[in-house]
Amino acid sequence: MTTTIQQTEEYRAKLENCLNILRSKIEKIQIGSSKQFPFGWRKAAKGRTVWRIVEEAINQNLEKFHEELGIESIEPSDSEVSVYDTKLKFQGDKDFIYTNIKSAVLGGRTNKDDISKANGLQEFFQQDIDRQLFISTFVIRFDDEMTISLTDCHVMPIMWLPDIYVNPSNNGNLQSSKYKDVNDAIKRTNKEFFAELSSAVEVAQGKRRKKQG
């Protein structure tokens, strides 16, 4: 059965509420101490420096507290290169949904960031076009005591990304600068997204061939 845009929005809202409750449970993530870092964060105060640790903490706590969060079943991905981090099903739902956890620095610049491997996404949706995949972005703040606070969480269906661009480099990543605000979303069906993604992949491959001569 084809999942409707309304169903996607219901899943999105439920997941966003769940992850913001989780955010309040985690509170602060301790990265170090003033003894270990006598001059504070300095150049380390960038999302990329600590993103893997932060995202691992979020995923582990999501698994730990899943029953309290109304999640009936949860399965972390067993692959480092998967397009999702966690597969879960809320109590009362019949379908699993998938989430890819990301972090963004509070007040940081808007950049075109890597979302996932484009060919991996194609394979993911080819297995089941109705799969629901969400980009869940936790906003982080670097605190003076070498801790990181999770200040908010925004959930965007990957199918609704307003800007679909595939980098023509060998990495072939789907990139977006507008994955943090659902108000920017273009509400597509999964089939519409897959068609646009496939078109963007073809454009990227054409650029790569042209560059290689």
C-alpha atoms as an extended CHARMM CRD file, in Angstrom:
* protein
*
       213  EXT
         1         1  MET       CA              0.0000000000        0.0000000000        0.0000000000  PROA      1               0.0000000000
         2         2  THR       CA              1.3800000000        3.4030000000       -0.9800000000  PROA      2               0.0000000000
         3         3  THR       CA              2.1550000000        5.6820000000        1.9570000000  PROA      3               0.0000000000
         4         4  THR       CA              0.4730000000        9.0660000000        1.6520000000  PROA      4               0.0000000000
         5         5  ILE       CA              1.9890000000       12.4870000000        2.3240000000  PROA      5               0.0000000000
         6         6  GLN       CA             -0.3420000000       12.7960000000        5.3340000000  PROA      6               0.0000000000
         7         7  GLN       CA              0.9860000000        9.5250000000        6.7760000000  PROA      7               0.0000000000
         8         8  THR       CA              4.5540000000       10.7310000000        6.2760000000  PROA      8               0.0000000000
         9         9  GLU       CA              3.7190000000       13.9200000000        8.1840000000  PROA      9               0.0000000000
        10        10  GLU       CA              2.1730000000       11.8940000000       11.0210000000  PROA      10              0.0000000000
        11        11  TYR       CA              5.3100000000        9.7640000000       11.3050000000  PROA      11              0.0000000000
        12        12  ARG       CA              7.4890000000       12.8810000000       11.1160000000  PROA      12              0.0000000000
        13        13  ALA       CA              5.6310000000       14.6900000000       13.9070000000  PROA      13              0.0000000000
        14        14  LYS       CA              5.6290000000       11.6000000000       16.1320000000  PROA      14              0.0000000000
        15        15  LEU       CA              9.3670000000       11.0580000000       15.6360000000  PROA      15              0.0000000000
        16        16  GLU       CA             10.2130000000       14.7100000000       16.2380000000  PROA      16              0.0000000000
        17        17  ASN       CA              8.2370000000       14.7430000000       19.4930000000  PROA      17              0.0000000000
        18        18  CYS       CA              9.9100000000       11.4920000000       20.5800000000  PROA      18              0.0000000000
        19        19  LEU       CA             13.4250000000       12.7740000000       19.8680000000  PROA      19              0.0000000000
        20        20  ASN       CA             12.8420000000       16.0500000000       21.6920000000  PROA      20              0.0000000000
        21        21  ILE       CA             11.7640000000       14.0670000000       24.7640000000  PROA      21              0.0000000000
        22        22  LEU       CA             14.9350000000       12.0060000000       24.3690000000  PROA      22              0.0000000000
        23        23  ARG       CA             16.9520000000       15.2180000000       24.1120000000  PROA      23              0.0000000000
        24        24  SER       CA             15.7310000000       16.3070000000       27.5560000000  PROA      24              0.0000000000
        25        25  LYS       CA             16.6860000000       12.8870000000       28.9730000000  PROA      25              0.0000000000
        26        26  ILE       CA             20.2440000000       13.0440000000       27.6660000000  PROA      26              0.0000000000
        27        27  GLU       CA             20.8200000000       16.5710000000       29.0060000000  PROA      27              0.0000000000
        28        28  LYS       CA             24.5590000000       17.2710000000       28.5630000000  PROA      28              0.0000000000
        29        29  ILE       CA             27.2110000000       15.1550000000       26.8490000000  PROA      29              0.0000000000
        30        30  GLN       CA             30.5770000000       15.3850000000       28.5990000000  PROA      30              0.0000000000
        31        31  ILE       CA             33.4380000000       15.5750000000       26.1000000000  PROA      31              0.0000000000
        32        32  GLY       CA             36.3170000000       16.4440000000       28.4230000000  PROA      32              0.0000000000
        33        33  SER       CA             37.3670000000       18.4440000000       31.4860000000  PROA      33              0.0000000000
        34        34  SER       CA             39.1150000000       21.7530000000       32.0910000000  PROA      34              0.0000000000
        35        35  LYS       CA             42.1430000000       19.7600000000       33.2350000000  PROA      35              0.0000000000
        36        36  GLN       CA             42.3050000000       17.9510000000       29.9060000000  PROA      36              0.0000000000
        37        37  PHE       CA             41.4540000000       21.1030000000       27.9160000000  PROA      37              0.0000000000
        38        38  PRO       CA             42.9810000000       24.0210000000       29.8630000000  PROA      38              0.0000000000
        39        39  PHE       CA             42.1600000000       26.5090000000       27.0830000000  PROA      39              0.0000000000
        40        40  GLY       CA             38.6470000000       25.2810000000       26.3570000000  PROA      40              0.0000000000
        41        41  TRP       CA             37.1670000000       24.3360000000       23.0120000000  PROA      41              0.0000000000
        42        42  ARG       CA             39.1980000000       26.5840000000       20.7190000000  PROA      42              0.0000000000
        43        43  LYS       CA             39.1140000000       25.1220000000       17.1990000000  PROA      43              0.0000000000
        44        44  ALA       CA             37.3320000000       21.9960000000       18.4360000000  PROA      44              0.0000000000
        45        45  ALA       CA             34.0890000000       24.0090000000       18.7220000000  PROA      45              0.0000000000
        46        46  LYS       CA             32.8610000000       22.7700000000       15.3790000000  PROA      46              0.0000000000
        47        47  GLY       CA             30.1830000000       20.2060000000       14.6820000000  PROA      47              0.0000000000
        48        48  ARG       CA             32.4220000000       17.9910000000       12.5720000000  PROA      48              0.0000000000
        49        49  THR       CA             34.9370000000       17.6210000000       15.4150000000  PROA      49              0.0000000000
        50        50  VAL       CA             32.5420000000       15.7670000000       17.7390000000  PROA      50              0.0000000000
        51        51  TRP       CA             29.6030000000       14.7980000000       15.5480000000  PROA      51              0.0000000000
        52        52  ARG       CA             30.2830000000       11.0480000000       15.6130000000  PROA      52              0.0000000000
        53        53  ILE       CA             30.4310000000       10.9400000000       19.4340000000  PROA      53              0.0000000000
        54        54  VAL       CA             27.2760000000       13.0340000000       19.7840000000  PROA      54              0.0000000000
        55        55  GLU       CA             25.3490000000       10.9430000000       17.2880000000  PROA      55              0.0000000000
        56        56  GLU       CA             26.4720000000        7.7030000000       18.9230000000  PROA      56              0.0000000000
        57        57  ALA       CA             25.2640000000        8.9790000000       22.3080000000  PROA      57              0.0000000000
        58        58  ILE       CA             21.8810000000        9.8740000000       20.8110000000  PROA      58              0.0000000000
        59        59  ASN       CA             21.4460000000        6.5170000000       19.0900000000  PROA      59              0.0000000000
        60        60  GLN       CA             22.4360000000        4.5310000000       22.1770000000  PROA      60              0.0000000000
        61        61  ASN       CA             20.0420000000        6.4740000000       24.4020000000  PROA      61              0.0000000000
        62        62  LEU       CA             17.2600000000        6.1010000000       21.8530000000  PROA      62              0.0000000000
        63        63  GLU       CA             17.7270000000        2.3440000000       22.1190000000  PROA      63              0.0000000000
        64        64  LYS       CA             17.9780000000        2.4530000000       25.9350000000  PROA      64              0.0000000000
        65        65  PHE       CA             14.8260000000        4.5320000000       26.5090000000  PROA      65              0.0000000000
        66        66  HSD       CA             12.7710000000        3.2620000000       23.5660000000  PROA      66              0.0000000000
        67        67  GLU       CA              9.9420000000        1.7900000000       25.6810000000  PROA      67              0.0000000000
        68        68  GLU       CA              9.5420000000        5.0340000000       27.6600000000  PROA      68              0.0000000000
        69        69  LEU       CA              9.3810000000        6.8870000000       24.3350000000  PROA      69              0.0000000000
        70        70  GLY       CA              6.5220000000        4.7600000000       23.0460000000  PROA      70              0.0000000000
        71        71  ILE       CA              8.6480000000        2.6940000000       20.6870000000  PROA      71              0.0000000000
        72        72  GLU       CA              7.5950000000       -0.9330000000       20.4320000000  PROA      72              0.0000000000
        73        73  SER       CA             10.5480000000       -2.2500000000       18.4340000000  PROA      73              0.0000000000
        74        74  ILE       CA             13.9730000000       -0.8080000000       17.6280000000  PROA      74              0.0000000000
        75        75  GLU       CA             16.9350000000       -2.0670000000       15.5970000000  PROA      75              0.0000000000
        76        76  PRO       CA             20.1950000000       -0.1240000000       15.2000000000  PROA      76              0.0000000000
        77        77  SER       CA             21.8210000000       -0.4500000000       11.7980000000  PROA      77              0.0000000000
        78        78  ASP       CA             24.6980000000       -2.9220000000       11.7920000000  PROA      78              0.0000000000
        79        79  SER       CA             26.4980000000       -1.0810000000        8.9690000000  PROA      79              0.0000000000
        80        80  GLU       CA             28.7090000000        2.0060000000        9.0770000000  PROA      80              0.0000000000
        81        81  VAL       CA             27.6980000000        2.9020000000        5.5200000000  PROA      81              0.0000000000
        82        82  SER       CA             23.9420000000        2.4200000000        5.8630000000  PROA      82              0.0000000000
        83        83  VAL       CA             21.6570000000        5.2970000000        4.8830000000  PROA      83              0.0000000000
        84        84  TYR       CA             19.9850000000        5.0700000000        8.3030000000  PROA      84              0.0000000000
        85        85  ASP       CA             21.1170000000        4.7340000000       11.9240000000  PROA      85              0.0000000000
        86        86  THR       CA             18.0320000000        3.1820000000       13.4850000000  PROA      86              0.0000000000
        87        87  LYS       CA             14.9290000000        1.3150000000       12.3620000000  PROA      87              0.0000000000
        88        88  LEU       CA             11.9830000000        1.6190000000       14.7420000000  PROA      88              0.0000000000
        89        89  LYS       CA              8.2740000000        1.0640000000       15.1130000000  PROA      89              0.0000000000
        90        90  PHE       CA              6.0410000000        3.0570000000       17.4420000000  PROA      90              0.0000000000
        91        91  GLN       CA              3.4720000000        1.3210000000       19.6120000000  PROA      91              0.0000000000
        92        92  GLY       CA              0.2270000000        0.9250000000       17.7020000000  PROA      92              0.0000000000
        93        93  ASP       CA              1.8490000000        1.3750000000       14.2870000000  PROA      93              0.0000000000
        94        94  LYS       CA              2.1910000000       -1.4380000000       11.7730000000  PROA      94              0.0000000000
        95        95  ASP       CA              5.1320000000        0.0080000000        9.8260000000  PROA      95              0.0000000000
        96        96  PHE       CA              8.7800000000        0.5250000000       10.6620000000  PROA      96              0.0000000000
        97        97  ILE       CA             10.3400000000        3.9100000000        9.9680000000  PROA      97              0.0000000000
        98        98  TYR       CA             14.0180000000        4.7970000000        9.5980000000  PROA      98              0.0000000000
        99        99  THR       CA             16.0010000000        7.7080000000       11.0000000000  PROA      99              0.0000000000
       100       100  ASN       CA             19.3950000000        9.1550000000       10.1580000000  PROA      100             0.0000000000
       101       101  ILE       CA             20.7280000000       11.1700000000       13.1190000000  PROA      101             0.0000000000
       102       102  LYS       CA             22.7190000000       14.3260000000       12.3800000000  PROA      102             0.0000000000
       103       103  SER       CA             24.0100000000       17.2610000000       14.4130000000  PROA      103             0.0000000000
       104       104  ALA       CA             24.2790000000       20.9710000000       13.6120000000  PROA      104             0.0000000000
       105       105  VAL       CA             25.9470000000       23.7510000000       15.6100000000  PROA      105             0.0000000000
       106       106  LEU       CA             23.6000000000       26.3470000000       17.1120000000  PROA      106             0.0000000000
       107       107  GLY       CA             23.9130000000       29.5490000000       15.1010000000  PROA      107             0.0000000000
       108       108  GLY       CA             26.1720000000       27.8950000000       12.5420000000  PROA      108             0.0000000000
       109       109  ARG       CA             26.3870000000       28.9190000000        8.9020000000  PROA      109             0.0000000000
       110       110  THR       CA             24.0630000000       27.3950000000        6.3300000000  PROA      110             0.0000000000
       111       111  ASN       CA             26.0440000000       25.0630000000        4.1050000000  PROA      111             0.0000000000
       112       112  LYS       CA             25.2600000000       22.4080000000        1.5410000000  PROA      112             0.0000000000
       113       113  ASP       CA             25.9460000000       19.3490000000        3.7110000000  PROA      113             0.0000000000
       114       114  ASP       CA             26.2650000000       15.6690000000        2.9070000000  PROA      114             0.0000000000
       115       115  ILE       CA             23.0520000000       13.7650000000        3.6220000000  PROA      115             0.0000000000
       116       116  SER       CA             23.8110000000       10.2720000000        2.3620000000  PROA      116             0.0000000000
       117       117  LYS       CA             25.2520000000        8.2840000000       -0.5440000000  PROA      117             0.0000000000
       118       118  ALA       CA             22.9300000000        8.7620000000       -3.5070000000  PROA      118             0.0000000000
       119       119  ASN       CA             23.3980000000        5.2170000000       -4.8050000000  PROA      119             0.0000000000
       120       120  GLY       CA             22.7420000000        3.8610000000       -1.3040000000  PROA      120             0.0000000000
       121       121  LEU       CA             19.4720000000        5.7860000000       -1.1970000000  PROA      121             0.0000000000
       122       122  GLN       CA             18.4770000000        4.4250000000       -4.5840000000  PROA      122             0.0000000000
       123       123  GLU       CA             19.0810000000        0.8690000000       -3.3800000000  PROA      123             0.0000000000
       124       124  PHE       CA             17.2200000000        1.5790000000       -0.1220000000  PROA      124             0.0000000000
       125       125  PHE       CA             14.0530000000        2.7300000000       -1.8960000000  PROA      125             0.0000000000
       126       126  GLN       CA             14.3190000000        0.1270000000       -4.6470000000  PROA      126             0.0000000000
       127       127  GLN       CA             13.9000000000       -2.5270000000       -1.9540000000  PROA      127             0.0000000000
       128       128  ASP       CA             10.6200000000       -0.8810000000       -0.8590000000  PROA      128             0.0000000000
       129       129  ILE       CA              9.4470000000        2.3980000000       -2.3740000000  PROA      129             0.0000000000
       130       130  ASP       CA              7.1660000000        3.0670000000        0.6300000000  PROA      130             0.0000000000
       131       131  ARG       CA              9.9730000000        3.1500000000        3.1880000000  PROA      131             0.0000000000
       132       132  GLN       CA              9.9020000000        6.2100000000        5.4360000000  PROA      132             0.0000000000
       133       133  LEU       CA             13.3660000000        7.7400000000        5.9970000000  PROA      133             0.0000000000
       134       134  PHE       CA             13.8140000000       10.8270000000        8.1870000000  PROA      134             0.0000000000
       135       135  ILE       CA             16.7670000000       13.1630000000        8.6910000000  PROA      135             0.0000000000
       136       136  SER       CA             16.7630000000       13.9750000000       12.4270000000  PROA      136             0.0000000000
       137       137  THR       CA             19.0130000000       16.9440000000       13.1790000000  PROA      137             0.0000000000
       138       138  PHE       CA             19.9770000000       17.7230000000       16.7680000000  PROA      138             0.0000000000
       139       139  VAL       CA             21.1010000000       21.3070000000       17.3340000000  PROA      139             0.0000000000
       140       140  ILE       CA             24.1680000000       21.3570000000       19.5960000000  PROA      140             0.0000000000
       141       141  ARG       CA             25.7550000000       24.0310000000       21.7760000000  PROA      141             0.0000000000
       142       142  PHE       CA             29.3410000000       23.9680000000       23.0400000000  PROA      142             0.0000000000
       143       143  ASP       CA             29.3220000000       24.8630000000       26.7550000000  PROA      143             0.0000000000
       144       144  ASP       CA             32.1720000000       26.2670000000       28.8520000000  PROA      144             0.0000000000
       145       145  GLU       CA             32.5320000000       23.1560000000       31.0130000000  PROA      145             0.0000000000
       146       146  MET       CA             33.4940000000       21.0220000000       27.9450000000  PROA      146             0.0000000000
       147       147  THR       CA             29.9950000000       19.6550000000       27.6410000000  PROA      147             0.0000000000
       148       148  ILE       CA             27.6380000000       19.6910000000       24.6870000000  PROA      148             0.0000000000
       149       149  SER       CA             23.9670000000       20.5680000000       25.1130000000  PROA      149             0.0000000000
       150       150  LEU       CA             21.2600000000       19.3720000000       22.7410000000  PROA      150             0.0000000000
       151       151  THR       CA             19.1020000000       22.4820000000       22.3260000000  PROA      151             0.0000000000
       152       152  ASP       CA             16.5370000000       21.2630000000       19.7780000000  PROA      152             0.0000000000
       153       153  CYS       CA             15.7370000000       18.5280000000       17.2840000000  PROA      153             0.0000000000
       154       154  HSD       CA             14.2220000000       18.9620000000       13.8150000000  PROA      154             0.0000000000
       155       155  VAL       CA             12.9430000000       16.0780000000       11.7020000000  PROA      155             0.0000000000
       156       156  MET       CA             12.6960000000       16.2620000000        7.8990000000  PROA      156             0.0000000000
       157       157  PRO       CA             11.5300000000       13.4150000000        5.6390000000  PROA      157             0.0000000000
       158       158  ILE       CA             14.3590000000       12.8750000000        3.1770000000  PROA      158             0.0000000000
       159       159  MET       CA             11.6740000000       12.6620000000        0.4800000000  PROA      159             0.0000000000
       160       160  TRP       CA             10.7390000000       16.3010000000        1.1870000000  PROA      160             0.0000000000
       161       161  LEU       CA             14.1830000000       17.8990000000        0.8700000000  PROA      161             0.0000000000
       162       162  PRO       CA             13.6080000000       21.1120000000       -1.1090000000  PROA      162             0.0000000000
       163       163  ASP       CA             17.0380000000       21.0390000000       -2.7590000000  PROA      163             0.0000000000
       164       164  ILE       CA             18.0850000000       17.7070000000       -4.2550000000  PROA      164             0.0000000000
       165       165  TYR       CA             21.6680000000       17.8420000000       -5.4830000000  PROA      165             0.0000000000
       166       166  VAL       CA             24.1170000000       14.9870000000       -6.0410000000  PROA      166             0.0000000000
       167       167  ASN       CA             27.8010000000       15.8890000000       -5.8640000000  PROA      167             0.0000000000
       168       168  PRO       CA             29.5050000000       14.7790000000       -9.0910000000  PROA      168             0.0000000000
       169       169  SER       CA             32.6400000000       13.7360000000       -7.1920000000  PROA      169             0.0000000000
       170       170  ASN       CA             33.4490000000       10.0650000000       -6.7050000000  PROA      170             0.0000000000
       171       171  ASN       CA             31.6320000000       10.1670000000       -3.3490000000  PROA      171             0.0000000000
       172       172  GLY       CA             28.3460000000       10.8330000000       -5.1360000000  PROA      172             0.0000000000
       173       173  ASN       CA             26.6530000000       12.2170000000       -2.0270000000  PROA      173             0.0000000000
       174       174  LEU       CA             23.1660000000       13.6500000000       -1.9230000000  PROA      174             0.0000000000
       175       175  GLN       CA             23.6370000000       17.1420000000       -0.4840000000  PROA      175             0.0000000000
       176       176  SER       CA             21.2380000000       19.7170000000        0.8960000000  PROA      176             0.0000000000
       177       177  SER       CA             21.4000000000       23.0920000000        2.6190000000  PROA      177             0.0000000000
       178       178  LYS       CA             17.7430000000       23.0260000000        3.7010000000  PROA      178             0.0000000000
       179       179  TYR       CA             17.3290000000       19.8260000000        5.6730000000  PROA      179             0.0000000000
       180       180  LYS       CA             16.8440000000       21.4620000000        9.0850000000  PROA      180             0.0000000000
       181       181  ASP       CA             13.5220000000       23.2700000000        8.6740000000  PROA      181             0.0000000000
       182       182  VAL       CA             10.3890000000       21.3940000000        7.6610000000  PROA      182             0.0000000000
       183       183  ASN       CA              8.8160000000       24.7520000000        6.7460000000  PROA      183             0.0000000000
       184       184  ASP       CA             11.0760000000       24.6940000000        3.6720000000  PROA      184             0.0000000000
       185       185  ALA       CA              9.9180000000       21.2090000000        2.6870000000  PROA      185             0.0000000000
       186       186  ILE       CA              8.4970000000       20.2380000000       -0.6840000000  PROA      186             0.0000000000
       187       187  LYS       CA              5.9680000000       17.5550000000        0.1740000000  PROA      187             0.0000000000
       188       188  ARG       CA              6.6140000000       14.7980000000       -2.3510000000  PROA      188             0.0000000000
       189       189  THR       CA              5.4860000000       11.2030000000       -2.5020000000  PROA      189             0.0000000000
       190       190  ASN       CA              8.2430000000        8.6010000000       -2.3280000000  PROA      190             0.0000000000
       191       191  LYS       CA              7.9140000000        7.8960000000       -6.0520000000  PROA      191             0.0000000000
       192       192  GLU       CA              8.2880000000       11.5900000000       -6.8740000000  PROA      192             0.0000000000
       193       193  PHE       CA             11.3940000000       11.7980000000       -4.6830000000  PROA      193             0.0000000000
       194       194  PHE       CA             12.9120000000        8.6950000000       -6.2410000000  PROA      194             0.0000000000
       195       195  ALA       CA             12.3970000000       10.1330000000       -9.7240000000  PROA      195             0.0000000000
       196       196  GLU       CA             14.0760000000       13.4290000000       -8.7560000000  PROA      196             0.0000000000
       197       197  LEU       CA             16.9330000000       11.6220000000       -7.0180000000  PROA      197             0.0000000000
       198       198  SER       CA             17.5240000000        9.4140000000      -10.0500000000  PROA      198             0.0000000000
       199       199  SER       CA             17.5360000000       12.4770000000      -12.3030000000  PROA      199             0.0000000000
       200       200  ALA       CA             20.0820000000       14.2060000000      -10.0370000000  PROA      200             0.0000000000
       201       201  VAL       CA             22.2740000000       11.0780000000      -10.1060000000  PROA      201             0.0000000000
       202       202  GLU       CA             22.2120000000       11.0830000000      -13.9230000000  PROA      202             0.0000000000
       203       203  VAL       CA             23.2060000000       14.7720000000      -14.0170000000  PROA      203             0.0000000000
       204       204  ALA       CA             26.0810000000       14.1220000000      -11.5940000000  PROA      204             0.0000000000
       205       205  GLN       CA             27.2960000000       11.1450000000      -13.6220000000  PROA      205             0.0000000000
       206       206  GLY       CA             27.1940000000       13.2520000000      -16.7860000000  PROA      206             0.0000000000
       207       207  LYS       CA             29.2780000000       15.9730000000      -15.1540000000  PROA      207             0.0000000000
       208       208  ARG       CA             31.7760000000       13.4070000000      -13.9120000000  PROA      208             0.0000000000
       209       209  ARG       CA             32.1370000000       11.8370000000      -17.3760000000  PROA      209             0.0000000000
       210       210  LYS       CA             32.6070000000       15.2730000000      -18.9450000000  PROA      210             0.0000000000
       211       211  LYS       CA             35.2790000000       16.1820000000      -16.4260000000  PROA      211             0.0000000000
       212       212  GLN       CA             37.1180000000       12.9190000000      -17.0100000000  PROA      212             0.0000000000
       213       213  GLY       CA             37.0980000000       13.6700000000      -20.7190000000  PROA      213             0.0000000000
